[in-house]
Coordinates of C-alpha atoms in Angstrom, one line a residue:
M1 CA 10.4 20.6 -60.1
A2 CA 7.7 22.1 -57.9
Q3 CA 9.1 23.8 -54.8
K4 CA 8.1 22.2 -51.4
D5 CA 5.9 24.1 -49.1
Y6 CA 7.3 23.2 -45.6
Y7 CA 4.9 25.4 -43.8
K8 CA 2.0 23.5 -45.5
T9 CA 3.7 20.2 -44.7
L10 CA 3.6 21.0 -41.0
G11 CA 0.3 22.8 -41.1
V12 CA 1.8 26.0 -39.7
D13 CA 1.6 29.8 -40.7
K14 CA 4.7 31.4 -42.3
N15 CA 4.9 33.5 -39.2
A16 CA 4.7 30.5 -36.8
S17 CA 7.2 30.5 -33.9
K18 CA 9.8 27.9 -33.3
D19 CA 7.8 26.4 -30.3
E20 CA 4.6 26.3 -32.8
I21 CA 6.6 24.5 -35.3
K22 CA 8.3 22.0 -32.7
K23 CA 4.7 21.3 -31.4
A24 CA 3.3 20.7 -35.0
Y25 CA 6.2 18.5 -35.8
K26 CA 5.8 16.3 -32.7
K27 CA 2.1 15.8 -33.5
L28 CA 2.7 14.9 -37.0
A29 CA 5.8 12.7 -36.2
K30 CA 3.9 10.8 -33.7
K31 CA 1.0 10.2 -36.2
Y32 CA 3.1 9.0 -39.2
H33 CA 6.2 7.3 -37.5
P34 CA 6.6 4.0 -39.4
D35 CA 6.7 2.1 -36.2
L36 CA 3.2 3.3 -35.3
N37 CA 1.5 3.9 -38.6
K38 CA 1.5 0.8 -40.9
E39 CA -0.2 2.7 -43.9
A40 CA 1.8 2.3 -47.1
D41 CA 2.8 6.0 -47.4
A42 CA 3.5 6.6 -43.8
G43 CA 7.3 6.4 -44.2
E44 CA 7.2 8.9 -47.1
K45 CA 5.1 11.5 -45.1
F46 CA 7.4 10.9 -42.1
K47 CA 10.3 11.7 -44.2
E48 CA 8.6 14.9 -45.5
I49 CA 7.7 16.3 -42.1
N50 CA 11.1 15.6 -40.9
E51 CA 12.7 17.5 -43.8
A52 CA 10.2 20.4 -43.3
A53 CA 11.1 20.7 -39.5
A54 CA 14.9 20.3 -40.0
V55 CA 14.6 23.4 -42.4
L56 CA 12.1 25.6 -40.5
G57 CA 13.7 24.5 -37.1
D58 CA 17.0 26.1 -38.0
D59 CA 17.0 29.9 -38.0
K60 CA 19.6 30.1 -40.8
K61 CA 17.9 27.5 -43.1
R62 CA 14.4 28.9 -42.6
Q63 CA 15.8 32.5 -43.5
H64 CA 17.3 31.0 -46.7
Y65 CA 14.1 29.0 -47.6
D66 CA 12.0 32.1 -46.9
Q67 CA 14.2 34.2 -49.3
F68 CA 14.8 31.8 -52.1
G69 CA 12.1 29.2 -51.8
T70 CA 14.6 26.3 -51.4
A71 CA 16.8 25.0 -48.7
D72 CA 19.5 24.4 -51.1
F73 CA 22.7 26.4 -50.2
G74 CA 24.4 25.5 -53.2
G75 CA 26.5 22.8 -54.5
G76 CA 23.7 20.9 -56.1
Q77 CA 23.1 18.7 -53.2
G78 CA 19.8 20.1 -52.4
F79 CA 18.3 18.6 -49.3
S80 CA 18.7 14.9 -49.9
G81 CA 20.7 13.0 -47.4
F82 CA 20.2 15.7 -44.6
D83 CA 21.6 14.8 -41.1
F84 CA 18.8 14.9 -38.5
R85 CA 21.4 16.1 -35.9
D86 CA 21.1 19.5 -37.6
F87 CA 17.5 19.4 -36.6
G88 CA 18.3 18.5 -33.1
S89 CA 20.8 21.5 -32.6
G90 CA 18.4 23.9 -34.3
F91 CA 15.5 23.1 -31.9
G92 CA 17.6 22.6 -28.7
F93 CA 16.4 19.0 -28.2
D94 CA 17.2 15.7 -29.5
F95 CA 15.0 13.1 -31.0
D96 CA 14.6 11.0 -27.7
D97 CA 12.0 13.7 -26.7
I98 CA 9.9 12.4 -29.6
F99 CA 10.3 8.9 -28.4
D100 CA 9.2 10.0 -24.9
T101 CA 6.1 11.2 -26.6
F102 CA 5.6 8.0 -28.6
F103 CA 5.9 5.7 -25.5
G104 CA 4.1 7.7 -22.9
G105 CA 6.8 9.8 -21.4
S106 CA 8.7 6.8 -19.9
G107 CA 11.6 9.0 -18.9
G108 CA 14.2 6.6 -20.1
R109 CA 17.0 9.3 -19.7
R110 CA 15.9 10.1 -16.2
R111 CA 17.7 8.8 -13.0
H112 CA 15.5 6.7 -10.8
G113 CA 15.7 8.9 -7.7
P114 CA 13.7 8.7 -4.4
R115 CA 10.2 7.1 -4.8
R116 CA 7.1 7.4 -2.5
G117 CA 6.3 4.2 -0.7
A118 CA 3.3 2.2 -1.3
D119 CA 0.0 2.8 0.6
V120 CA -1.1 0.1 3.1
E121 CA -4.7 -1.2 3.6
Y122 CA -5.9 -2.4 7.0
E123 CA -9.4 -3.7 8.0
L124 CA -10.4 -2.9 11.5
E125 CA -13.6 -4.0 13.4
I126 CA -15.2 -2.0 16.2
T127 CA -18.2 -2.2 18.3
L128 CA -21.4 -0.1 17.8
E129 CA -20.6 1.7 21.2
E130 CA -17.1 2.6 19.9
A131 CA -18.5 3.9 16.6
A132 CA -20.9 6.2 18.7
S133 CA -18.4 7.6 21.2
G134 CA -15.2 7.4 19.3
V135 CA -12.2 5.2 20.5
K136 CA -8.3 5.1 20.5
K137 CA -6.8 1.9 19.2
Q138 CA -3.5 0.4 18.8
I139 CA -2.8 -1.8 15.8
N140 CA 0.1 -3.8 14.5
V141 CA 0.9 -3.1 10.9
P142 CA 3.4 -5.2 8.8
R143 CA 5.2 -2.8 6.5
L144 CA 8.5 -1.8 5.0
E145 CA 10.6 0.5 6.9
T146 CA 13.8 2.3 6.0
C147 CA 16.8 0.4 7.1
S148 CA 18.2 2.0 10.2
K149 CA 21.7 0.6 9.6
C150 CA 22.3 1.9 6.2
S151 CA 19.6 4.8 6.3
G152 CA 18.1 3.4 3.0
S153 CA 21.3 3.6 0.9
G154 CA 21.5 -0.1 0.6
A155 CA 25.5 0.0 1.0
K156 CA 27.4 -1.3 4.0
S157 CA 28.7 2.2 4.3
D158 CA 29.5 5.3 2.0
I159 CA 32.7 4.2 0.8
H160 CA 31.1 1.1 -0.7
I161 CA 29.0 3.1 -3.2
K162 CA 30.7 3.9 -6.6
T163 CA 29.8 5.6 -9.8
C164 CA 28.3 3.2 -12.4
E165 CA 30.9 2.3 -14.9
V166 CA 28.5 1.7 -17.8
C167 CA 26.5 5.0 -17.7
Q168 CA 29.2 7.1 -15.9
G169 CA 26.8 8.3 -13.3
S170 CA 24.1 9.4 -15.7
G171 CA 21.6 6.6 -15.1
S172 CA 20.8 6.1 -18.9
V173 CA 22.5 4.7 -21.9
T174 CA 22.3 6.6 -25.2
R175 CA 22.2 4.8 -28.5
R176 CA 22.4 6.4 -32.0
Q177 CA 21.0 4.6 -35.2
R178 CA 21.3 5.6 -38.7
T179 CA 18.1 5.1 -40.7
P180 CA 16.8 6.2 -44.2
F181 CA 15.2 9.3 -42.4
G182 CA 18.4 10.3 -40.6
I183 CA 20.3 9.6 -37.5
F184 CA 17.9 8.8 -34.4
Q185 CA 19.1 9.0 -30.9
S186 CA 17.3 7.2 -28.1
S187 CA 18.1 6.8 -24.4
S188 CA 17.2 3.9 -22.1
V189 CA 17.6 3.2 -18.3
C190 CA 21.0 1.7 -17.5
S191 CA 20.5 -1.8 -17.1
R192 CA 23.5 -2.3 -14.7
C193 CA 22.5 0.4 -12.2
H194 CA 18.8 0.5 -12.9
G195 CA 19.0 4.3 -13.5
Q196 CA 20.6 5.0 -10.1
G197 CA 24.0 6.0 -11.6
K198 CA 25.7 4.3 -8.7
E199 CA 26.5 0.9 -7.8
I200 CA 26.8 -0.9 -4.5
E201 CA 30.0 -2.8 -4.0
V202 CA 29.2 -4.3 -0.6
P203 CA 25.6 -4.4 0.3
C204 CA 24.2 -3.6 3.8
P205 CA 24.2 -6.7 6.0
E206 CA 20.8 -5.8 7.5
C207 CA 18.6 -5.2 4.5
G208 CA 20.8 -7.1 1.8
G209 CA 21.1 -3.9 -0.4
E210 CA 17.3 -3.1 -0.4
G211 CA 17.5 -0.1 1.7
N212 CA 14.2 -1.3 3.5
V213 CA 13.3 -4.0 6.0
Q214 CA 10.0 -5.7 6.7
K215 CA 8.8 -4.9 10.3
E216 CA 5.6 -4.9 12.3
R217 CA 4.9 -1.5 13.7
K218 CA 2.5 -0.7 16.5
I219 CA 0.5 2.3 15.4
A220 CA -2.0 4.4 17.6
I221 CA -5.2 5.2 15.8
D222 CA -7.8 7.8 16.9
I223 CA -11.3 6.8 15.5
P224 CA -13.7 9.6 15.5
A225 CA -17.3 9.2 16.8
G226 CA -19.9 8.6 14.0
V227 CA -17.9 6.2 11.7
D228 CA -19.9 3.4 10.1
T229 CA -19.1 0.2 8.2
G230 CA -17.4 1.2 4.9
S231 CA -15.8 4.3 6.5
R232 CA -12.1 5.0 5.3
L233 CA -9.7 6.7 7.5
R234 CA -6.3 8.0 6.3
V235 CA -3.2 8.0 8.5
A236 CA -0.6 9.9 6.5
G237 CA 3.0 8.7 6.4
S238 CA 2.2 5.3 7.9
G239 CA 2.4 3.3 5.0
Q240 CA 5.3 1.5 3.3
A241 CA 8.7 3.2 3.4
G242 CA 9.9 5.1 0.3
D243 CA 12.7 3.9 -1.9
K244 CA 16.1 5.7 -1.7
G245 CA 14.9 8.2 0.9
G246 CA 11.5 8.9 -0.7
P247 CA 8.5 9.7 1.6
S248 CA 6.4 7.0 3.1
G249 CA 3.0 6.0 1.7
D250 CA 0.0 6.4 3.8
L251 CA -2.1 3.9 5.9
Y252 CA -5.9 3.6 5.1
L253 CA -8.2 2.1 7.5
Y254 CA -11.5 0.5 6.4
I255 CA -13.9 0.2 9.2
S256 CA -16.3 -2.4 9.9
V257 CA -18.9 -2.1 12.8
Q258 CA -19.9 -5.3 14.4
D259 CA -23.7 -6.3 14.7
H260 CA -25.1 -5.4 18.1
D261 CA -27.4 -7.8 20.3
I262 CA -30.2 -5.3 21.0
F263 CA -29.6 -2.2 18.7
Q264 CA -29.8 -1.7 14.9
R265 CA -28.4 1.5 13.2
D266 CA -30.0 3.4 10.5
G267 CA -27.8 6.2 9.5
L268 CA -27.5 8.3 12.7
D269 CA -30.6 6.7 14.5
I270 CA -30.6 3.5 16.3
Y271 CA -33.6 1.3 17.1
T272 CA -34.3 -1.3 19.8
E273 CA -37.5 -3.1 21.2
V274 CA -38.5 -3.1 24.8
P275 CA -40.9 -5.7 26.2
I276 CA -43.8 -4.6 28.5
S277 CA -46.6 -6.1 30.3
F278 CA -50.1 -5.9 29.4
R279 CA -50.7 -4.2 32.8
D280 CA -48.0 -1.4 31.9
C281 CA -49.8 -0.8 28.5
C282 CA -53.1 -0.4 30.3
L283 CA -52.1 1.6 33.3
G284 CA -48.7 3.1 32.3
S285 CA -45.3 2.9 33.8
Q286 CA -41.9 4.2 34.3
L287 CA -39.2 2.2 32.4
E288 CA -35.5 2.0 32.4
V289 CA -34.2 1.3 29.0
P290 CA -30.8 0.6 27.7
T291 CA -28.9 3.2 25.4
L292 CA -25.5 3.3 23.8
K293 CA -24.2 5.2 26.8
G294 CA -25.9 3.6 29.8
K295 CA -29.5 3.7 30.8
A296 CA -32.4 6.3 30.3
D297 CA -35.8 6.6 31.8
L298 CA -38.8 6.3 29.5
K299 CA -42.4 7.0 30.6
I300 CA -45.1 4.7 29.2
P301 CA -48.4 6.6 29.3
A302 CA -51.6 4.6 30.3
G303 CA -53.4 3.2 27.2
T304 CA -50.2 2.7 25.2
K305 CA -50.8 0.4 22.1
V306 CA -48.6 -2.3 21.2
N307 CA -45.8 -1.4 18.8
T308 CA -45.9 2.2 19.8
I309 CA -42.5 3.9 18.9
F310 CA -41.0 6.4 21.5
R311 CA -38.2 8.7 20.5
L312 CA -35.2 9.4 22.8
K313 CA -33.7 12.6 21.5
S314 CA -30.0 12.7 20.9
K315 CA -29.3 9.1 22.2
G316 CA -28.2 8.0 18.7
I317 CA -25.1 8.3 16.8
P318 CA -23.2 11.7 16.4
S319 CA -22.6 13.0 12.8
L320 CA -19.0 12.3 11.8
R321 CA -19.0 15.8 10.3
G322 CA -20.3 17.4 13.4
F323 CA -23.9 18.1 12.3
G324 CA -25.9 17.0 15.2
T325 CA -26.6 13.6 16.8
G326 CA -29.4 11.0 15.8
D327 CA -32.1 9.7 18.0
Q328 CA -32.9 6.4 19.6
L329 CA -36.3 4.9 18.8
V330 CA -37.8 2.5 21.3
K331 CA -40.6 0.2 20.3
V332 CA -42.7 -1.2 23.0
I333 CA -44.1 -4.8 22.6
I334 CA -46.2 -6.9 24.9
E335 CA -44.6 -9.6 26.6
V336 CA -47.1 -12.5 26.6
P337 CA -46.5 -15.2 29.3
K338 CA -46.2 -18.7 28.0
K339 CA -47.8 -20.3 31.2
L340 CA -50.5 -19.1 33.4
S341 CA -52.0 -20.3 36.8
K342 CA -55.5 -21.3 37.2
K343 CA -56.0 -18.1 39.2
Q344 CA -54.6 -16.0 36.4
K345 CA -56.7 -17.6 33.7
E346 CA -59.8 -16.9 35.9
L347 CA -58.9 -13.4 36.4
L348 CA -58.3 -12.9 32.6
E349 CA -61.8 -14.4 31.8
E350 CA -63.3 -12.2 34.2
F351 CA -61.5 -9.1 32.8
N352 CA -62.4 -9.9 29.3
Q353 CA -66.2 -10.1 30.2
D354 CA -66.1 -6.8 32.1
I355 CA -64.1 -4.9 29.3
K356 CA -65.8 -2.7 26.8
I357 CA -64.3 -2.8 23.2
E358 CA -64.1 0.7 21.8
K359 CA -65.4 1.3 18.2
G360 CA -62.1 0.8 16.8
I361 CA -61.1 -2.0 14.4
L362 CA -62.0 -4.7 16.9
G363 CA -65.5 -3.1 17.6
R364 CA -66.2 -3.0 13.9
I365 CA -65.2 -6.6 13.5
K366 CA -67.6 -7.6 16.4
D367 CA -70.5 -5.6 15.0
H368 CA -69.9 -7.4 11.5
F369 CA -70.5 -10.7 13.1
N370 CA -73.4 -9.6 15.1

């Protein structure tokens, strides 16, 4: 009968360390485990890699195999019917380590200790002026908070907390199963204490044993200048309370800026329109225009054309990151009166006859028809 090459079975060198053998075994065990691999020969391959790992993972068995080319220590038993617990003791870990790998590291053996609280999201609407200057707000946030009566333990008092009788305080229950491939050991979260290792005999009357209570908390918020619709602000530790003494989650504010009656925003700049008379366009004037922070003077030169845009430096929105401030762009439009008196009409007709049209677009149009 041909000798088995356990090193080849695991795909490792003969000088491989125990950690390398363990790593190779875990990879192959995951690949060929009958519960995961439905190929016809998967069970046989799984048995072969278990056999190889059980030998190479045990220093004494490996030495004997390297010296004599067999794992048979005598007595004619060979390797058949090996107890996989030998492999566990040889490597210093049991087979539930492998099951953790199979099922995503669920941590069935671990106790469910303190857990971080969930984050809370809150939508907050502010004005454009508030977005430009920054503002302090107070908001009411419904959230879970640690019960003040039991300090999060969930019990009426410390004397009403006892060790779980099922798992004896370990938080997990271990099961062993004999299979054709050996004895497999797996651990799962204790169904009675849910991994806590403790049981509450008398629950806290305030929280009913939950450790947390629902409350509405008033929270002060500093909103920096420069935020815009879609900006997200994080307030650390202002979310839901943690479980069993765990840290609180965070509060995330989603900002929405209201539309403004006279201003439109484009990044850091703002736009507005200011109506002026035909007279102001022709002769010029000094206007007082609104800004986000009050009023500002704007000089209109004589001969200003309609829809001319003037720029007021640094009258826009400050950068949220501190890189300067935008401008305010002011478009002047002519305000046309809807009703004119007889005298106003006569004066306009007289003005129209006396004015000379420059050779601009209007002059070219006139020449075309002449």
